[in-house]
Coordinates of C-alpha atoms in Angstrom, one line a residue:
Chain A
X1311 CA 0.0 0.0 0.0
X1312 CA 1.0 3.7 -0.6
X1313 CA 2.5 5.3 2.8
X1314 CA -0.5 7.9 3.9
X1315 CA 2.3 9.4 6.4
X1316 CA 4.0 11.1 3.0
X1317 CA 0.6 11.9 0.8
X1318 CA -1.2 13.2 4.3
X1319 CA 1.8 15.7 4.6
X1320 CA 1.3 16.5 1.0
X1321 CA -2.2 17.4 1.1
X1322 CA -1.6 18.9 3.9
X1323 CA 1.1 21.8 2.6
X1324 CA -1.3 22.3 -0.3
X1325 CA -4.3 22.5 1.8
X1326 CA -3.0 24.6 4.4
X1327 CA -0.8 26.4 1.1
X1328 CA 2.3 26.2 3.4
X1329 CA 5.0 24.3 4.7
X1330 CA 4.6 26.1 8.2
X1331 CA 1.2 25.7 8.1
X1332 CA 1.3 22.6 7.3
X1333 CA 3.5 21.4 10.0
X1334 CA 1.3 22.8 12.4
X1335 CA -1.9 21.4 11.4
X1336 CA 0.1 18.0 11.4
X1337 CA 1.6 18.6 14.7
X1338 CA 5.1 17.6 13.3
X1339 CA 7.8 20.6 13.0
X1340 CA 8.5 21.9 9.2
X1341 CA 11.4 19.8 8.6
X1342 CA 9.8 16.8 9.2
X1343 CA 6.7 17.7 6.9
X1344 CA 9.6 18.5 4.3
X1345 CA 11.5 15.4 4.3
X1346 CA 8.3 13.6 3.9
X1347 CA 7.1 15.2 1.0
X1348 CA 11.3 14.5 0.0
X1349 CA 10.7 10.9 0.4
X1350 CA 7.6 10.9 -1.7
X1351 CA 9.2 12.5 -4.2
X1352 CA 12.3 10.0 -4.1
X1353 CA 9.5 7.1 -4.5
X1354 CA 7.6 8.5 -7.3
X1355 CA 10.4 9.7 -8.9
X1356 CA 9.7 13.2 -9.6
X1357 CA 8.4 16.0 -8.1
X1358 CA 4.7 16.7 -6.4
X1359 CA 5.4 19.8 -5.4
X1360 CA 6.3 23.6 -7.2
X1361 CA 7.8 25.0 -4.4
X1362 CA 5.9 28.9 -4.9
X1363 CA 3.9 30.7 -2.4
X1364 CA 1.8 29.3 -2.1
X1365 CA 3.0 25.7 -2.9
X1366 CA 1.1 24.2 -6.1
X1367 CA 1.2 20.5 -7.0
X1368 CA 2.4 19.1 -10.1
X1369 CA 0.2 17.0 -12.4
X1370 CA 1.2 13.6 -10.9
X1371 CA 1.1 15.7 -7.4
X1372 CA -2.6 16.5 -7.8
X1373 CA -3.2 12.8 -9.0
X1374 CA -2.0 11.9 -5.3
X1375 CA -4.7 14.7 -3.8
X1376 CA -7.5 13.0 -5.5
X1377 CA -6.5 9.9 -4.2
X1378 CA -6.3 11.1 -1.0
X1379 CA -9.9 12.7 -1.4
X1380 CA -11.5 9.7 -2.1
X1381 CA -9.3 7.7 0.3
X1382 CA -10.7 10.1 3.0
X1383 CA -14.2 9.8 1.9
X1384 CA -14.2 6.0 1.7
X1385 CA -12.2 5.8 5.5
X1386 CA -15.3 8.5 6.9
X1387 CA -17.9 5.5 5.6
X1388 CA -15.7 2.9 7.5
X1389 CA -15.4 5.2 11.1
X1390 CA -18.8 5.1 11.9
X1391 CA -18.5 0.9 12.0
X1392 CA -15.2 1.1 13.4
X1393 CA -14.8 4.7 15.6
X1394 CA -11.6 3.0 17.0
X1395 CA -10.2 3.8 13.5
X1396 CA -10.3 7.5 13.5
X1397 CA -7.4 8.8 14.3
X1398 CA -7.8 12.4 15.2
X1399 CA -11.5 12.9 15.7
X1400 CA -11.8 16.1 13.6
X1401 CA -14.6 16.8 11.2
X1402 CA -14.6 16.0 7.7
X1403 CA -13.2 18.5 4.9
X1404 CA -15.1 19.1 1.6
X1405 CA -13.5 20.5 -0.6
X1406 CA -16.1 22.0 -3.4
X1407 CA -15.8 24.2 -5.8
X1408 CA -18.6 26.7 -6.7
X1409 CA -19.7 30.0 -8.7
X1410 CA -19.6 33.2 -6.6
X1411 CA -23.0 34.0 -7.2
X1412 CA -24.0 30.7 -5.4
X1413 CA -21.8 31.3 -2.6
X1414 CA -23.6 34.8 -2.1
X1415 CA -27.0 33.7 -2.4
X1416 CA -28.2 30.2 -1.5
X1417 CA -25.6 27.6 -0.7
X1418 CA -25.2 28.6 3.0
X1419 CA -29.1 27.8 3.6
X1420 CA -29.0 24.7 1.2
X1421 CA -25.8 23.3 3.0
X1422 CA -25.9 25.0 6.8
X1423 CA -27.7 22.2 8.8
X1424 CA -26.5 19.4 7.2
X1425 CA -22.6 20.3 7.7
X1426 CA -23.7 21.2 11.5
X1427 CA -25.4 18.1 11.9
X1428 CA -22.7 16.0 10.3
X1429 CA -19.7 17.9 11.5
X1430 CA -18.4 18.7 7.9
X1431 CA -16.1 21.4 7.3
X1432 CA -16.4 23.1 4.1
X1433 CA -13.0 24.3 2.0
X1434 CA -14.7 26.6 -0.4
X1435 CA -13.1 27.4 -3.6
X1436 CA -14.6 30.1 -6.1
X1437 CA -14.3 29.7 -9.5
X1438 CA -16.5 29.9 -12.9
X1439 CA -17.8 26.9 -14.2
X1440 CA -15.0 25.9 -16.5
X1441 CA -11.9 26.2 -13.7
X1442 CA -14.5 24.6 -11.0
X1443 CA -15.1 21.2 -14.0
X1444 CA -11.0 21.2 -14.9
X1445 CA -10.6 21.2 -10.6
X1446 CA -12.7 18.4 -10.6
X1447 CA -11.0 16.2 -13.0
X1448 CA -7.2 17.3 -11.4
X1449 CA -9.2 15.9 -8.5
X1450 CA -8.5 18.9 -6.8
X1451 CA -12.1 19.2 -5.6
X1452 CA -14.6 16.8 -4.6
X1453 CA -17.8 18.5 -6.1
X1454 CA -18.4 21.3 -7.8
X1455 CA -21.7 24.2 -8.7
X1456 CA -21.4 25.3 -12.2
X1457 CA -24.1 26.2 -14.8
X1458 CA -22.5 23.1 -17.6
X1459 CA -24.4 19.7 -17.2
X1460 CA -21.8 17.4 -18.5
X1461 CA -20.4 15.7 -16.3
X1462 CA -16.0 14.6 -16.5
X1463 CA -15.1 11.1 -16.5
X1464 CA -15.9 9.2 -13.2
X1465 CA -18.2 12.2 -11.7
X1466 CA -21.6 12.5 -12.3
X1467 CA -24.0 16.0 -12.0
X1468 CA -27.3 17.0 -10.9
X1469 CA -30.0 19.1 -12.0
X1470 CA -30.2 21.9 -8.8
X1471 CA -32.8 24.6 -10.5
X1472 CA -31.6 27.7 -11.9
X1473 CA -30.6 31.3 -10.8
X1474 CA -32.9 33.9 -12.2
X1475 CA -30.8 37.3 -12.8
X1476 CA -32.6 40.2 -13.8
X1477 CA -30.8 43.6 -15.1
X1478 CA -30.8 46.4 -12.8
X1479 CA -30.0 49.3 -11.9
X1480 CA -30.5 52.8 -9.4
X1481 CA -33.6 54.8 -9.7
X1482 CA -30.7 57.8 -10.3
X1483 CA -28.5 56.2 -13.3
X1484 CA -32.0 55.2 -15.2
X1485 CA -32.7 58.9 -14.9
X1486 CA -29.4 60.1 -15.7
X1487 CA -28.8 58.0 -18.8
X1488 CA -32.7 57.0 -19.8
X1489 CA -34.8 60.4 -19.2
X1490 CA -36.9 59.2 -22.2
X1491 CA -37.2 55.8 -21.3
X1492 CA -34.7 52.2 -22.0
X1493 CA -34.4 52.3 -25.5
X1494 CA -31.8 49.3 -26.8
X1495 CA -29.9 52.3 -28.3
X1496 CA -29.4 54.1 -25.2
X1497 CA -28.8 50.9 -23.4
X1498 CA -25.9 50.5 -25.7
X1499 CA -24.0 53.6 -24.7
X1500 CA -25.1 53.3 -20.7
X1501 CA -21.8 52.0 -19.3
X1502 CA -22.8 48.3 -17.8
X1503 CA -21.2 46.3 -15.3
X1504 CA -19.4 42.7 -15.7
X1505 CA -18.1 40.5 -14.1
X1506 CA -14.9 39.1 -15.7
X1507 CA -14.1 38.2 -19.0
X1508 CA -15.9 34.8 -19.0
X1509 CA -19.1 36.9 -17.8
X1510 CA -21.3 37.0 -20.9
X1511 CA -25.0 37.7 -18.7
X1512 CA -24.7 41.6 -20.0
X1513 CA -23.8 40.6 -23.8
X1514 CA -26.6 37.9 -24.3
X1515 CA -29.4 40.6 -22.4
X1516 CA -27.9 43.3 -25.2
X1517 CA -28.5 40.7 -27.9
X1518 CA -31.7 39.4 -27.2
X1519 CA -33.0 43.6 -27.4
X1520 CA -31.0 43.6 -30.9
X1521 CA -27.9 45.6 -29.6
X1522 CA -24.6 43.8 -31.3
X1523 CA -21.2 44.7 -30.3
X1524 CA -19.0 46.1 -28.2
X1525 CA -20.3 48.3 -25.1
X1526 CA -18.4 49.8 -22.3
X1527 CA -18.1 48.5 -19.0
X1528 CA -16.8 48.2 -15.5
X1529 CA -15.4 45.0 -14.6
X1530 CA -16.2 43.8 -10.9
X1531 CA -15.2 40.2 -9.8
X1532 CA -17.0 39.9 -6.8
X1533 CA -20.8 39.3 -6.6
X1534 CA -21.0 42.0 -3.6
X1535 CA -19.0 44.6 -5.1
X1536 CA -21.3 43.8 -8.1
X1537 CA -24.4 44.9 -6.7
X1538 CA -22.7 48.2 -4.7
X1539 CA -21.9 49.0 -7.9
X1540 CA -25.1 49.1 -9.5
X1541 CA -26.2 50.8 -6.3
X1542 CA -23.6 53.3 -6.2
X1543 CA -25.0 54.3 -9.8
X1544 CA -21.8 53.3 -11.5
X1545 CA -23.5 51.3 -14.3
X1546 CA -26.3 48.5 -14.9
X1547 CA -25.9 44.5 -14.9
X1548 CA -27.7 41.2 -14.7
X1549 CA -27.5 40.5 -10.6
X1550 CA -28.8 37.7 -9.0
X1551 CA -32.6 38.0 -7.9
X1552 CA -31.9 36.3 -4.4
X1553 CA -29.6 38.6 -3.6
X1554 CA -31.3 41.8 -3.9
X1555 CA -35.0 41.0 -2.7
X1556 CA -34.4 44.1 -0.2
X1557 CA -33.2 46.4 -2.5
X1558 CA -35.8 46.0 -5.3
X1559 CA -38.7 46.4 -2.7
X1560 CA -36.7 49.1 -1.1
X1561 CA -36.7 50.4 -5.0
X1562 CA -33.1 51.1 -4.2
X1563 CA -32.8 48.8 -7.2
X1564 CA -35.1 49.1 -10.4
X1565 CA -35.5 46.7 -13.4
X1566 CA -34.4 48.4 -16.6
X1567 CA -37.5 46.2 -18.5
X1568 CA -40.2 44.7 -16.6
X1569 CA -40.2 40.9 -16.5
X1570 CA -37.2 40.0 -18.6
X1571 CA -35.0 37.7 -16.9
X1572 CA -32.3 35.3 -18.0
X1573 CA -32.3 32.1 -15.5
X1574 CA -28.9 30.1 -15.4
X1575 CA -29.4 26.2 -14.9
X1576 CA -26.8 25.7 -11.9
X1577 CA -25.8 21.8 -11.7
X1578 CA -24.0 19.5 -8.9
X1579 CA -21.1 17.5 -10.1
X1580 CA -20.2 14.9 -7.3
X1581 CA -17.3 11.8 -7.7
X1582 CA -19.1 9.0 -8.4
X1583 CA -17.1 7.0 -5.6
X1584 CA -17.1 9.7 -3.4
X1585 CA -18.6 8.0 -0.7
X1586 CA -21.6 7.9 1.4
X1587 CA -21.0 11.7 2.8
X1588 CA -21.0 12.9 -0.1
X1589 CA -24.2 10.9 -1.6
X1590 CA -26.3 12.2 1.8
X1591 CA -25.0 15.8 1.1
X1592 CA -26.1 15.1 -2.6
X1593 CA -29.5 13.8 -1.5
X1594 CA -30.0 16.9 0.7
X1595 CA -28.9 19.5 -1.9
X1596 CA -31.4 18.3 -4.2
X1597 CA -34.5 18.5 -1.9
X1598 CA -32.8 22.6 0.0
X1599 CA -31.5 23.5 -3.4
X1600 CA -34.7 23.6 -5.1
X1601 CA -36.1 25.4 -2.4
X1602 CA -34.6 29.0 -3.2
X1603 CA -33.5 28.3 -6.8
X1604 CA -36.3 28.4 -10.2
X1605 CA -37.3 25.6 -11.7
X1606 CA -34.5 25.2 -14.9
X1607 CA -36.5 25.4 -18.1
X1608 CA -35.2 22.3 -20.0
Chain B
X1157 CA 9.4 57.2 -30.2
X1158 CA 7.1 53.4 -29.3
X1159 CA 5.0 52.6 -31.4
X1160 CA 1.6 52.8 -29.4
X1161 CA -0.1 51.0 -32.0
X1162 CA 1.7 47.6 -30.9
X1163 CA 1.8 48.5 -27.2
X1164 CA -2.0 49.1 -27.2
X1165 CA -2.0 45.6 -29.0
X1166 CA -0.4 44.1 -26.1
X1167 CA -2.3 46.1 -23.3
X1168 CA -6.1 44.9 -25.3
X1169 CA -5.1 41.2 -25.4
X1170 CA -4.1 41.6 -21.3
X1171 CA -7.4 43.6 -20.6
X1172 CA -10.1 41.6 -22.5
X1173 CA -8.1 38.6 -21.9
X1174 CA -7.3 37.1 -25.2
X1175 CA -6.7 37.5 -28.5
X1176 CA -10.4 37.2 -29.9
X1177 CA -11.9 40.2 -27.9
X1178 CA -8.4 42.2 -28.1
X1179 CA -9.5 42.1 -31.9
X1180 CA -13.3 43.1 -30.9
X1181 CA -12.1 46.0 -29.0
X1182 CA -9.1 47.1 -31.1
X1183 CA -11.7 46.8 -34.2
X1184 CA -9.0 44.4 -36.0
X1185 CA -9.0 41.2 -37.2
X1186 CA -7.5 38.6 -34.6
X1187 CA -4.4 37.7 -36.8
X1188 CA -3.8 41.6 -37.1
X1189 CA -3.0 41.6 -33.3
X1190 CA -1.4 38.6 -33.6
X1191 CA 0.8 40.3 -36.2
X1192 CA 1.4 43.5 -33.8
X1193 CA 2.2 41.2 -30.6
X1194 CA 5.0 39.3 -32.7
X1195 CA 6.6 43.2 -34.2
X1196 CA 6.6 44.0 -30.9
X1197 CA 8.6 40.9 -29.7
X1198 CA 10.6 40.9 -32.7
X1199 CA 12.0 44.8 -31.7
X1200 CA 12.0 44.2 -27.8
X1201 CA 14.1 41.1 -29.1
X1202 CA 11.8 38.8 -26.7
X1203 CA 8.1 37.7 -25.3
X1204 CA 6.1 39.8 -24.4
X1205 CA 3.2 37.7 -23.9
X1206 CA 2.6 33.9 -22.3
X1207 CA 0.1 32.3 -24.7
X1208 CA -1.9 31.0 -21.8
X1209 CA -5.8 31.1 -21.4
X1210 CA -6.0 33.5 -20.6
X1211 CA -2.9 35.1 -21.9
X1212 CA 0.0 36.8 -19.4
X1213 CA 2.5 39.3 -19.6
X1214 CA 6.0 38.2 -19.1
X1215 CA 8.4 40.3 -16.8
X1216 CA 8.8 42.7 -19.9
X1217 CA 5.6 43.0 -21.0
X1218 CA 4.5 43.9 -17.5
X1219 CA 7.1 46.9 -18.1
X1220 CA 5.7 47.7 -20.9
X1221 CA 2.1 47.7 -19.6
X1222 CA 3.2 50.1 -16.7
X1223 CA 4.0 52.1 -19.2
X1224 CA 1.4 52.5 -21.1
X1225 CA -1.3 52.8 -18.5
X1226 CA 0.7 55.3 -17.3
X1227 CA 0.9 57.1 -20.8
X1228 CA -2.9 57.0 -21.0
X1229 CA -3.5 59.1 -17.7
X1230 CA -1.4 61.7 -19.2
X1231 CA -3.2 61.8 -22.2
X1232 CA -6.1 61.9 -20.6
X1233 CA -5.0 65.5 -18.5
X1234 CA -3.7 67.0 -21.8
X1235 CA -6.8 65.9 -23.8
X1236 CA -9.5 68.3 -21.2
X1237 CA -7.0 71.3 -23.3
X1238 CA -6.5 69.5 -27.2
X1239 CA -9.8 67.6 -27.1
X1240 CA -9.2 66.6 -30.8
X1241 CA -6.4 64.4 -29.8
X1242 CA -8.6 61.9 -28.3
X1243 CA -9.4 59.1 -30.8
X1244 CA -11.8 57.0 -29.3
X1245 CA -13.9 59.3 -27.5
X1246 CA -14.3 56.5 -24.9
X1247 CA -14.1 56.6 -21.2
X1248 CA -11.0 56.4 -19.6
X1249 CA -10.3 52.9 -17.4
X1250 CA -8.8 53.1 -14.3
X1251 CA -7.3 49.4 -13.0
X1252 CA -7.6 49.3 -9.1
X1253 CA -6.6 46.1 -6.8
X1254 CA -8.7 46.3 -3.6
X1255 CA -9.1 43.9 -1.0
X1256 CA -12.8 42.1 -0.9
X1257 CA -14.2 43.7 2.1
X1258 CA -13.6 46.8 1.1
X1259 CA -15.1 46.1 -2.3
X1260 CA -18.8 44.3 -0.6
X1261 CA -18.7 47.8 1.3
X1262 CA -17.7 51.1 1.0
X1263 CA -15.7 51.4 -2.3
X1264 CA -18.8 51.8 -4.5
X1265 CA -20.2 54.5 -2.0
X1266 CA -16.9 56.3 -2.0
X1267 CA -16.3 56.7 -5.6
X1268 CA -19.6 56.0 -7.7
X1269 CA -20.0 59.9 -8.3
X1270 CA -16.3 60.4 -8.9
X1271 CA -16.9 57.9 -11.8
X1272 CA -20.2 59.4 -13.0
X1273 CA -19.1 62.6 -13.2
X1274 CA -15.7 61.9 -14.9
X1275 CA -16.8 59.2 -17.4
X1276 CA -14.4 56.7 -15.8
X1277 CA -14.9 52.9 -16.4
X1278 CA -13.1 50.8 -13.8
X1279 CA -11.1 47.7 -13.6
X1280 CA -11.7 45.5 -10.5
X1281 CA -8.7 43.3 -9.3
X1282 CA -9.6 41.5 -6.0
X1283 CA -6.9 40.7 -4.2
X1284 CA -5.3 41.0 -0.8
X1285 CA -2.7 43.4 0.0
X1286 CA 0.7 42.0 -0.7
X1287 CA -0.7 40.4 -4.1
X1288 CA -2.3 44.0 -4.6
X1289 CA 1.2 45.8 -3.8
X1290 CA 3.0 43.2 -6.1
X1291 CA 0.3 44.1 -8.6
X1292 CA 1.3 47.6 -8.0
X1293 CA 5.1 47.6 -8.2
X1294 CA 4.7 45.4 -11.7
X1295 CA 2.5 47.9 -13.6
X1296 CA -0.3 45.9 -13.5
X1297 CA -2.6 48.3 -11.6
X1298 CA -3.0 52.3 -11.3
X1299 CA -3.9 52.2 -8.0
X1300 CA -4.4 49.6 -4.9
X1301 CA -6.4 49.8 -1.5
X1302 CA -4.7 47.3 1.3
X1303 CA -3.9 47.2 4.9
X1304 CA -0.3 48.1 4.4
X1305 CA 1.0 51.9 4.5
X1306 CA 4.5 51.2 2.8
X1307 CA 4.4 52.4 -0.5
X1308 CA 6.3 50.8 -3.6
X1309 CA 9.0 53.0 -5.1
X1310 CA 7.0 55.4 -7.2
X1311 CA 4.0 55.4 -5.2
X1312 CA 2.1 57.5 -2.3
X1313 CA 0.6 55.9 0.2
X1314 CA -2.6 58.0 1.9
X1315 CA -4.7 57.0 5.1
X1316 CA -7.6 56.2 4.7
X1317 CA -9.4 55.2 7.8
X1318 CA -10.0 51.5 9.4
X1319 CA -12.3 48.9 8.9
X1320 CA -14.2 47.4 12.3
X1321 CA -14.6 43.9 12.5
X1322 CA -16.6 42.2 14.7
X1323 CA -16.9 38.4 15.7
X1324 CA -20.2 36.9 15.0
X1325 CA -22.5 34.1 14.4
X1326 CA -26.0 33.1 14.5
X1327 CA -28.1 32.9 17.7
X1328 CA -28.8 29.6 16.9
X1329 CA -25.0 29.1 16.4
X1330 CA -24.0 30.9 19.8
X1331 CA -27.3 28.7 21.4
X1332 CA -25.1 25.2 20.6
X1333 CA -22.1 25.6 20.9
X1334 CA -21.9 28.7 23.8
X1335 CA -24.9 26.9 26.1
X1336 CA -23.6 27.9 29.2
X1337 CA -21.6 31.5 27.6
X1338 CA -18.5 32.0 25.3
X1339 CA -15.6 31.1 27.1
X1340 CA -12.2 31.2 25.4
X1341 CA -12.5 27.4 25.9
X1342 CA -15.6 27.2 24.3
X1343 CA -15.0 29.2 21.0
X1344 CA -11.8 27.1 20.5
X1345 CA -14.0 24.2 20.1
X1346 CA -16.2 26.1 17.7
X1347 CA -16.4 25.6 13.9
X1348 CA -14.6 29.5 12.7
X1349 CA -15.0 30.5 9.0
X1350 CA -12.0 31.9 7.7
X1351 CA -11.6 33.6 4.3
X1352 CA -8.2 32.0 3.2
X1353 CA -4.6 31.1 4.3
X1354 CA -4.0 34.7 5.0
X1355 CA -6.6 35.9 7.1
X1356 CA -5.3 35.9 10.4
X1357 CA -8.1 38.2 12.0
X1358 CA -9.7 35.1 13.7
X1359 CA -6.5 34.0 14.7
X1360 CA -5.8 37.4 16.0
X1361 CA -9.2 37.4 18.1
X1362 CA -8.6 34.2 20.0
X1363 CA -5.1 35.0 20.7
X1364 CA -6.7 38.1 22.3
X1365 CA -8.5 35.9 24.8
X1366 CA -5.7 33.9 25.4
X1367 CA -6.3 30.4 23.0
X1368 CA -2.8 29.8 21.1
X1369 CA -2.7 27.3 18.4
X1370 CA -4.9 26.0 15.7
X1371 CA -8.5 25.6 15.9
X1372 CA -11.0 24.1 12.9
X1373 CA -12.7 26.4 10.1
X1374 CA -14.5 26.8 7.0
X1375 CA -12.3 28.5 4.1
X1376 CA -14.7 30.7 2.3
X1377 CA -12.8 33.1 0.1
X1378 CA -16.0 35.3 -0.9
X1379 CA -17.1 38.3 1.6
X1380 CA -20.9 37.8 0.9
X1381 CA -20.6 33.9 1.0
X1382 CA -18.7 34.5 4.8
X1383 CA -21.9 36.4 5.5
X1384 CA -24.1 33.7 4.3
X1385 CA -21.8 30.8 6.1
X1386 CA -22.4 32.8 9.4
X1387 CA -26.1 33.5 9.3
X1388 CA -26.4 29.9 8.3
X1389 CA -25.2 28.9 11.4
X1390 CA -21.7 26.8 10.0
X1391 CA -19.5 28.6 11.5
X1392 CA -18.1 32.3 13.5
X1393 CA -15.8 34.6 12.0
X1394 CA -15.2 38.5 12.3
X1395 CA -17.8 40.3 9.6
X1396 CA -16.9 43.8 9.1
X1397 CA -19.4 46.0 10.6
X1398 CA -20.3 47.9 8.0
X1399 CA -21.7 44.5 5.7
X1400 CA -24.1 43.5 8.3
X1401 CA -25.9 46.3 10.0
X1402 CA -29.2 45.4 9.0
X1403 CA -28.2 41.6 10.1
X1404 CA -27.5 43.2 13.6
X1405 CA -30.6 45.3 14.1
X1406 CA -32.9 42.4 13.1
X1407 CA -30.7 40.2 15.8
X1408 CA -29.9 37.5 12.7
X1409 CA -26.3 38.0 13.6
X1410 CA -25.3 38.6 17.3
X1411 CA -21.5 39.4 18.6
X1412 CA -19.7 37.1 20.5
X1413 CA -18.6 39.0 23.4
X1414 CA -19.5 42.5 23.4
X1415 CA -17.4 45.5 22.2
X1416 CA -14.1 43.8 21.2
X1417 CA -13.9 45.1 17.6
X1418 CA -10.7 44.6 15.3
X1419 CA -10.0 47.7 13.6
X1420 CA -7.9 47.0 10.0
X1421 CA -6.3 50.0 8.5
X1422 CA -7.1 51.0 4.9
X1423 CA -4.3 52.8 2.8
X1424 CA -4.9 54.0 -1.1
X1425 CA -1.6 53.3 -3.0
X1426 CA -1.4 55.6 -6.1
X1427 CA 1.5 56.5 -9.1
X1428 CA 3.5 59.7 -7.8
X1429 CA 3.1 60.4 -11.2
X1430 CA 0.1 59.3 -12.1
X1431 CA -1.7 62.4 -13.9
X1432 CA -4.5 64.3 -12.5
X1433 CA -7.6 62.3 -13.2
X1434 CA -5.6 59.7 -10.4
X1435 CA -4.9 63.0 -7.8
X1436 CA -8.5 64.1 -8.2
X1437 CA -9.9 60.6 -7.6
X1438 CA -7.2 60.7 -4.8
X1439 CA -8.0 63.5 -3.2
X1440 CA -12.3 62.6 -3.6
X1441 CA -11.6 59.4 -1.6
X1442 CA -9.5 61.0 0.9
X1443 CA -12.9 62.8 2.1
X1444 CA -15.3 60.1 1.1
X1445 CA -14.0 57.0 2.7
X1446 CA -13.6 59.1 6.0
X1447 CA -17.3 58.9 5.9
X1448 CA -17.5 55.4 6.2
X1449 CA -14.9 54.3 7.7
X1450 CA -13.5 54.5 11.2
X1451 CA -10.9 57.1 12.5
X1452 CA -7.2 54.9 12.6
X1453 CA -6.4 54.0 15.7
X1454 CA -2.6 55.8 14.9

């Protein structure tokens, strides 16, 4: 069998993106955690590790972290047979990868109880759905929220509902910049608000009223900053409905035209021998996700 | 003199992130910036661009990014006096780094006006402050908001006020895990959420009160989703104050122990010689941000 001693210190310095860290979490000093990670690299003959801050692992490196993953997952079935086996008694880590719009409206309600009742601790990483899919299959995540359905070899995904996003913007920049009412035209010139490069919400709204193109924007990668934004009057964009119930019956918020949402289908990729954790935390999602999200049209 | 027409080449396929929307912005074909991006390698007499996805400037090309940005804010004051100079007629972009607090927060309060008024479009980089600084020093950014007041060589470095943090969590949170009150002891035990490997503020509180070591936590590197995490009961962690009034007035979200706030200075990092439309937004936040943040306590 592999030696878990050298690919626990591993996952460890990645996880904890540190050799210091590391060493702490592990309770060994920094020295140690580095001549294991030596020794695994003597056995596997090359490195696992880019020594950068924060540390990265190398292709056959994050091969070893999925294993270690699913190793984890499988031993958490086993320890509520055999407690004797657990070693430390900590909670369990998921690591999951997920959209930031997600992670700023519903996940926390979906997700709260069940990681409180099942002592999970969540390692959260944001990314858009095409990093949070090539995560998965480096195995650097076990699940994953993203708006593509396929699923990557060996994982399998699940239909959650979909985000509704509506364009807005403040009562004062639809007077500034549409005194006569949203025209496409005028929409056009109205400097928008996007999130990254990879954020096409704002270009398929324009192209659906006709408007091809180009237009000028802010870009904003955070979902809060997002909405302050559009607050503050600094331009218009597609936000999430969840996350601005307050604000559009406050009217601090306005839609530009009535009733012309774009709803995002949001799926659940999950290993499919990821273990029974992860199978009850899929079984929950499914019945809490569908509780705050839109039904998807397909 | 440069030739601007290659270096604006290399600054669109940095800003929209690849070639194809460099051509969309630009108005050229894609293999016409291609064509400008290998000129300009052929004179510098090296890359000046990583073809990655997306694509990054080498150490040269970060030089030569600097430089232009920094060319374009001069233009920009001469163009108010020899408006038929300006080509594009479009608004000027301003590339910031802030850290994510202050972007779910005050930022968009502080300068939405500043922008509306001056037709500036900006670019959002989240990031925290040594990234931001090193963002800074390479050319990358025109300006960067982080907790550190040294200033890289060619920068200022202005006060801005302090952000209060305050430890929090649920009631129902505080019910089960602090039954009998929150000892040191007690919240030691306690699920945290932290943001990432380098926020140290929840490390900072309990070694206030005396608890040394690690403890376990959530990673959630999104400022609304540490919101949402605390509300829904998975963890504590310290919220600035400012992102969850209306949670504490409603009682959603209830301090820990009362009235021990963490106050994190906020300093605006800005080009010496960075033309006027950066002193003016300088000197507009140096009034504005003292409106919503706390006094420093130095």
């Amino acid at each position: 069998m592999f030696d878990y001693k050298l690919l626990s210190a591993l996952a460890a310095v990645v996880e904890q993106a540190g050799f210091e860290r590391a060493a702490q979490v592990l309770g060994l000093s920094q020295s140690a955690v580095s001549q294991r990670i030596k020794l695994l690299e003597a056995r596997v003959g090359q490195p696992v590790l880019v020594r950068a801050t924060p540390p990265t692992p190398t292709e056959i490196g994050r091969r070893l972290l999925n294993h270690v993953q699913q190793v984890r997952l499988l031993e958490r079935d086993l320890q509520d047979q055999v407690p004797a086996l657990d070693e430390g008694g900590l909670p369990e880590r998921l690591r999951i990868a997920l959209n930031a719009d997600s992670l700023a409206t519903w996940w926390a309600q979906a997700v709260g109880e069940f990681c409180a009742n099942h002592r999970v601790l969540l390692d959260l990483v944001v990314e858009d759905q095409d990093v949070g899919l090539k995560r998965m299959r480096a195995g650097e995540v076990a699940a994953c929220v993203c708006a593509s359905d396929r699923p990557v070899s060996g994982a399998r995904s699940l239909a959650l509902g979909a985000m509704r996003y509506r364009a807005l913007a403040s009562p004062e920049f639809i007077a500034r910049h549409f005194p006569t009412g949203v025209t496409p035209a005028a929409l056009a010139r109205a400097p928008a608000i996007v999130f990254g490069p990879d954020d096409l919400l704002q270009h398929r709204y324009l192209a659906a009223l006709g408007v091809e193109g180009g237009f000028i924007h802010h870009l904003c990668p955070s979902s809060e900053g997002f909405v302050r934004l559009t607050e503050g009057g600094l331009g218009w964009g597609l936000v999430p409905e969840l996350q601005v119930r307050g604000e559009l019956a406050r009217g601090e918020l306005v839609e530009l035209l009535a009733q012309q949402p774009i709803d995002v289908p949001l799926y659940w990729h999950h290993w499919r021998n990821g273990g029974e954790l992860l199978n009850e935390l899929t079984a929950h999602l499914a019945r809490t996700a569908a509780q705050t999200l839109v039904p998807a049209d397909a």
